[in-house]
Amino acid sequence: NAGVTQTPKFRVLKTGQSMTLLCAQDMNHEYMYWYRQDPGMGLRLIHYSVGEGTTAKGEVPDGYNVSRLKKQNFLLGLESAAPSQTSVYFCASSRPTTEVAKNIQYFGAGTRLSVL
Amino acid sequence: EDQVTQSPEALRLQEGESSSLNCSYTVSGLRGLFWYRQDPGKGPEFLFTLYSAGEEKEKERLKATLTKKESFLHITAPKPEDSATYLCAVQAGGSYIPTFGRGTSLIVHP
């Protein structure tokens, strides 16, 4: 049971470099999310997707782009990294249902990104 | 705008010292409230879902309760392995997108 897998686990970038974070889920979930987590700030939603081919902005979308070409994959891109993007990034997935108890998010282990 | 506030930000307990974490919310039409546990260096893991005032859920030393304005996560006789960050999230209205609180960092000393 892989669940939600994020790659890479760690990355160091220089200011201005670009990179893509990959999230893959094997639970056939419709919804996928990208969060960033900074000390004292909790989880902040960057972008999310409600299905293959769809994306939407979350709370802190500036400086990031996303794509969901396949249902199981959700990519987060940084076109020109900035030190303010140093953070821990989490991907999550869920299956929306009218049964609230089943609207659980499953998270990956995170990607720790440092931008120098 | 939906708001979720968790308190305290950090809590230090001695092993066996019971306490409670609070999650207060201001939302229109609560659909569900979720508690997650996050260990250092890992992603959050689901603990409980609550969706009606008066509801209670229990798991080992943890018990979650819900009122119309807040939820409590009661920890009875905690052990060092209960040390983690506890996150609260709410779903409201017609959206399945949750709003998270900033979490409570719990440290239990042996």
Tab-separated table of C-alpha atoms in Angstrom:
chain	number	residue	atom	x	y	z
A	1	ASN	CA	0.000	0.000	0.000
A	2	ALA	CA	1.999	2.958	-1.275
A	3	GLY	CA	-0.740	5.575	-0.718
A	4	VAL	CA	0.664	9.014	-1.567
A	5	THR	CA	4.269	9.190	-2.746
A	6	GLN	CA	6.248	12.412	-3.093
A	7	THR	CA	9.532	12.861	-4.937
A	8	PRO	CA	12.084	14.112	-4.213
A	9	LYS	CA	12.297	13.996	-0.416
A	10	PHE	CA	14.923	16.738	-0.178
A	11	ARG	CA	16.170	19.402	-2.540
A	12	VAL	CA	18.417	22.441	-2.393
A	13	LEU	CA	18.000	25.103	-5.069
A	14	LYS	CA	19.694	28.352	-5.865
A	15	THR	CA	17.587	31.468	-6.304
A	16	GLY	CA	16.166	31.573	-9.812
A	17	GLN	CA	16.402	27.840	-10.490
A	18	SER	CA	13.351	25.844	-11.417
A	19	MET	CA	12.118	22.453	-10.304
A	20	THR	CA	9.104	20.160	-10.295
A	21	LEU	CA	7.773	18.220	-7.343
A	22	LEU	CA	5.929	15.029	-8.180
A	23	CYS	CA	3.024	13.551	-6.250
A	24	ALA	CA	1.571	10.143	-7.091
A	25	GLN	CA	-1.386	8.368	-5.460
A	26	ASP	CA	-2.605	4.841	-6.013
A	27	MET	CA	-6.014	5.136	-4.318
A	28	ASN	CA	-7.949	6.370	-7.367
A	29	HIS	CA	-8.773	9.610	-5.532
A	30	GLU	CA	-10.423	12.459	-7.404
A	31	TYR	CA	-9.078	15.331	-5.304
A	32	MET	CA	-5.398	16.184	-4.902
A	33	TYR	CA	-3.757	19.043	-3.014
A	34	TRP	CA	-0.423	20.780	-2.557
A	35	TYR	CA	0.338	22.424	0.794
A	36	ARG	CA	3.313	24.190	2.239
A	37	GLN	CA	4.100	24.040	5.944
A	38	ASP	CA	6.190	26.664	7.675
A	39	PRO	CA	6.940	26.979	11.410
A	40	GLY	CA	3.981	28.516	13.219
A	41	MET	CA	1.895	28.776	10.035
A	42	GLY	CA	0.291	25.376	9.823
A	43	LEU	CA	-0.678	23.885	6.462
A	44	ARG	CA	-1.401	26.434	3.744
A	45	LEU	CA	-3.069	25.331	0.541
A	46	ILE	CA	-1.133	26.252	-2.617
A	47	HIS	CA	-3.190	24.650	-5.391
A	48	TYR	CA	-5.625	21.808	-5.650
A	49	SER	CA	-7.331	19.662	-8.281
A	50	VAL	CA	-10.820	18.184	-8.253
A	51	GLY	CA	-10.150	15.808	-11.121
A	52	GLU	CA	-7.915	14.958	-14.069
A	53	GLY	CA	-7.224	18.011	-16.187
A	54	THR	CA	-8.444	20.510	-13.568
A	55	THR	CA	-6.549	22.818	-11.225
A	56	ALA	CA	-7.518	25.650	-8.904
A	57	LYS	CA	-5.729	28.215	-6.749
A	58	GLY	CA	-5.578	27.878	-3.012
A	59	GLU	CA	-4.544	30.319	-0.318
A	60	VAL	CA	-0.928	30.940	-1.415
A	61	PRO	CA	-0.609	30.214	-5.182
A	62	ASP	CA	1.854	32.930	-6.249
A	63	GLY	CA	5.137	31.624	-7.624
A	64	TYR	CA	3.804	28.102	-8.216
A	65	ASN	CA	2.172	26.273	-11.088
A	66	VAL	CA	0.520	22.862	-11.160
A	67	SER	CA	-0.654	20.262	-13.638
A	68	ARG	CA	-2.855	17.160	-13.403
A	69	LEU	CA	-2.526	15.395	-16.735
A	70	LYS	CA	-3.185	11.985	-15.207
A	71	LYS	CA	-5.597	11.210	-12.380
A	72	GLN	CA	-2.907	9.635	-10.234
A	73	ASN	CA	-0.301	12.403	-10.579
A	74	PHE	CA	-0.211	16.020	-9.439
A	75	LEU	CA	2.850	18.119	-10.271
A	76	LEU	CA	3.955	21.304	-8.503
A	77	GLY	CA	6.338	23.562	-10.369
A	78	LEU	CA	8.541	26.406	-9.229
A	79	GLU	CA	9.595	28.382	-12.299
A	80	SER	CA	12.035	30.749	-10.564
A	81	ALA	CA	12.688	29.737	-6.978
A	82	ALA	CA	12.967	32.371	-4.260
A	83	PRO	CA	14.247	32.063	-0.664
A	84	SER	CA	10.662	32.685	0.525
A	85	GLN	CA	9.750	29.332	-1.000
A	86	THR	CA	11.971	27.479	1.445
A	87	SER	CA	9.492	25.206	3.153
A	88	VAL	CA	8.212	21.675	3.575
A	89	TYR	CA	5.759	20.732	0.849
A	90	PHE	CA	3.032	18.144	1.362
A	91	CYS	CA	0.813	16.519	-1.183
A	92	ALA	CA	-2.515	14.996	-0.209
A	93	SER	CA	-5.395	13.211	-1.884
A	94	SER	CA	-9.003	12.458	-1.009
A	95	ARG	CA	-12.204	11.044	-2.431
A	96	PRO	CA	-15.100	13.463	-1.946
A	97	THR	CA	-18.257	11.786	-0.746
A	98	THR	CA	-21.473	12.795	0.947
A	99	GLU	CA	-20.433	10.493	3.787
A	100	VAL	CA	-18.440	13.023	5.786
A	101	ALA	CA	-16.608	10.398	7.765
A	102	LYS	CA	-14.956	9.251	4.535
A	103	ASN	CA	-13.733	12.708	3.434
A	104	ILE	CA	-10.303	11.948	4.801
A	105	GLN	CA	-7.117	13.373	3.347
A	106	TYR	CA	-4.124	11.088	2.889
A	107	PHE	CA	-0.760	12.821	2.961
A	108	GLY	CA	2.637	12.092	1.539
A	109	ALA	CA	5.800	12.208	3.614
A	110	GLY	CA	6.772	15.665	2.385
A	111	THR	CA	9.504	17.344	0.361
A	112	ARG	CA	11.961	19.548	2.214
A	113	LEU	CA	13.064	22.374	-0.062
A	114	SER	CA	15.737	24.941	0.662
A	115	VAL	CA	16.265	27.882	-1.678
A	116	LEU	CA	19.589	29.641	-1.179
B	1	GLU	CA	-14.342	33.466	5.515
B	2	ASP	CA	-13.940	30.196	7.358
B	3	GLN	CA	-11.606	30.398	10.327
B	4	VAL	CA	-10.063	27.677	12.456
B	5	THR	CA	-8.059	28.525	15.565
B	6	GLN	CA	-6.144	26.021	17.651
B	7	SER	CA	-4.871	26.557	21.175
B	8	PRO	CA	-2.484	26.380	22.786
B	9	GLU	CA	0.242	26.612	20.132
B	10	ALA	CA	2.464	24.391	22.261
B	11	LEU	CA	1.867	22.213	25.291
B	12	ARG	CA	4.317	20.421	27.513
B	13	LEU	CA	3.027	17.690	29.814
B	14	GLN	CA	4.507	15.203	32.201
B	15	GLU	CA	3.744	11.577	31.507
B	16	GLY	CA	0.346	10.806	33.043
B	17	GLU	CA	-0.737	14.458	33.203
B	18	SER	CA	-4.081	14.697	31.379
B	19	SER	CA	-5.001	17.790	29.367
B	20	SER	CA	-7.037	19.085	26.427
B	21	LEU	CA	-6.325	20.743	23.085
B	22	ASN	CA	-8.839	23.172	21.631
B	23	CYS	CA	-10.004	23.829	18.072
B	24	SER	CA	-12.494	26.674	17.669
B	25	TYR	CA	-14.108	27.384	14.322
B	26	THR	CA	-16.195	30.003	12.570
B	27	VAL	CA	-17.773	28.501	9.482
B	28	SER	CA	-21.075	28.505	7.660
B	29	GLY	CA	-22.644	25.092	7.603
B	30	LEU	CA	-20.151	22.716	9.204
B	31	ARG	CA	-19.914	19.538	7.165
B	32	GLY	CA	-17.242	17.850	9.270
B	33	LEU	CA	-14.339	18.445	11.638
B	34	PHE	CA	-11.197	16.353	11.349
B	35	TRP	CA	-8.288	15.724	13.726
B	36	TYR	CA	-4.903	14.680	12.370
B	37	ARG	CA	-1.661	13.734	14.086
B	38	GLN	CA	1.693	14.732	12.589
B	39	ASP	CA	4.959	13.218	13.784
B	40	PRO	CA	8.223	15.101	13.156
B	41	GLY	CA	9.429	14.653	9.586
B	42	LYS	CA	6.213	12.990	8.440
B	43	GLY	CA	2.908	13.916	6.859
B	44	PRO	CA	-0.297	14.255	8.889
B	45	GLU	CA	-2.267	11.089	9.631
B	46	PHE	CA	-6.005	10.942	10.210
B	47	LEU	CA	-7.344	10.439	13.731
B	48	PHE	CA	-11.047	11.331	13.928
B	49	THR	CA	-14.002	12.807	12.070
B	50	LEU	CA	-16.829	14.571	13.948
B	51	TYR	CA	-19.852	16.106	12.265
B	52	SER	CA	-22.593	16.788	14.766
B	53	ALA	CA	-22.611	18.674	18.072
B	54	GLY	CA	-22.450	16.296	21.009
B	55	GLU	CA	-20.575	13.641	19.094
B	56	GLU	CA	-17.561	11.954	20.708
B	57	LYS	CA	-14.903	9.640	19.286
B	58	GLU	CA	-12.223	7.726	21.209
B	59	LYS	CA	-8.968	6.033	20.323
B	60	GLU	CA	-6.673	4.735	23.040
B	61	ARG	CA	-5.796	7.740	25.246
B	62	LEU	CA	-7.461	10.267	22.938
B	63	LYS	CA	-11.060	11.443	22.962
B	64	ALA	CA	-12.434	14.076	20.591
B	65	THR	CA	-15.611	16.024	21.295
B	66	LEU	CA	-17.588	18.559	19.284
B	67	THR	CA	-19.844	21.511	20.110
B	68	LYS	CA	-21.387	24.086	17.777
B	69	LYS	CA	-18.330	26.335	18.156
B	70	GLU	CA	-15.365	24.174	19.044
B	71	SER	CA	-13.815	20.759	19.392
B	72	PHE	CA	-11.616	19.395	22.123
B	73	LEU	CA	-9.029	16.674	21.917
B	74	HIS	CA	-8.705	15.238	25.402
B	75	ILE	CA	-5.534	13.312	26.213
B	76	THR	CA	-5.813	11.041	29.243
B	77	ALA	CA	-2.650	9.885	31.024
B	78	PRO	CA	-0.410	10.712	28.050
B	79	LYS	CA	2.772	8.840	27.247
B	80	PRO	CA	5.920	10.156	25.527
B	81	GLU	CA	4.820	8.439	22.309
B	82	ASP	CA	1.827	10.806	22.188
B	83	SER	CA	4.258	13.641	21.466
B	84	ALA	CA	3.333	15.096	18.069
B	85	THR	CA	1.636	18.045	16.415
B	86	TYR	CA	-2.151	17.760	16.377
B	87	LEU	CA	-3.979	19.461	13.527
B	88	CYS	CA	-7.643	20.330	13.261
B	89	ALA	CA	-9.430	20.866	9.937
B	90	VAL	CA	-13.012	21.739	9.007
B	91	GLN	CA	-15.103	21.228	5.901
B	92	ALA	CA	-18.060	23.546	5.503
B	93	GLY	CA	-20.780	24.538	3.092
B	94	GLY	CA	-20.684	22.877	-0.291
B	95	SER	CA	-16.896	22.552	-0.410
B	96	TYR	CA	-14.860	19.423	0.154
B	97	ILE	CA	-11.717	21.541	0.575
B	98	PRO	CA	-10.760	21.642	4.258
B	99	THR	CA	-9.489	24.628	6.219
B	100	PHE	CA	-6.700	23.764	8.653
B	101	GLY	CA	-5.768	25.324	11.961
B	102	ARG	CA	-2.109	26.002	12.742
B	103	GLY	CA	-1.815	23.013	15.045
B	104	THR	CA	-0.802	22.327	18.637
B	105	SER	CA	2.655	20.933	19.307
B	106	LEU	CA	2.459	18.466	22.211
B	107	ILE	CA	5.512	17.226	24.077
B	108	VAL	CA	5.097	14.611	26.790
B	109	HIS	CA	8.070	14.237	29.101
B	110	PRO	CA	8.809	10.869	30.748
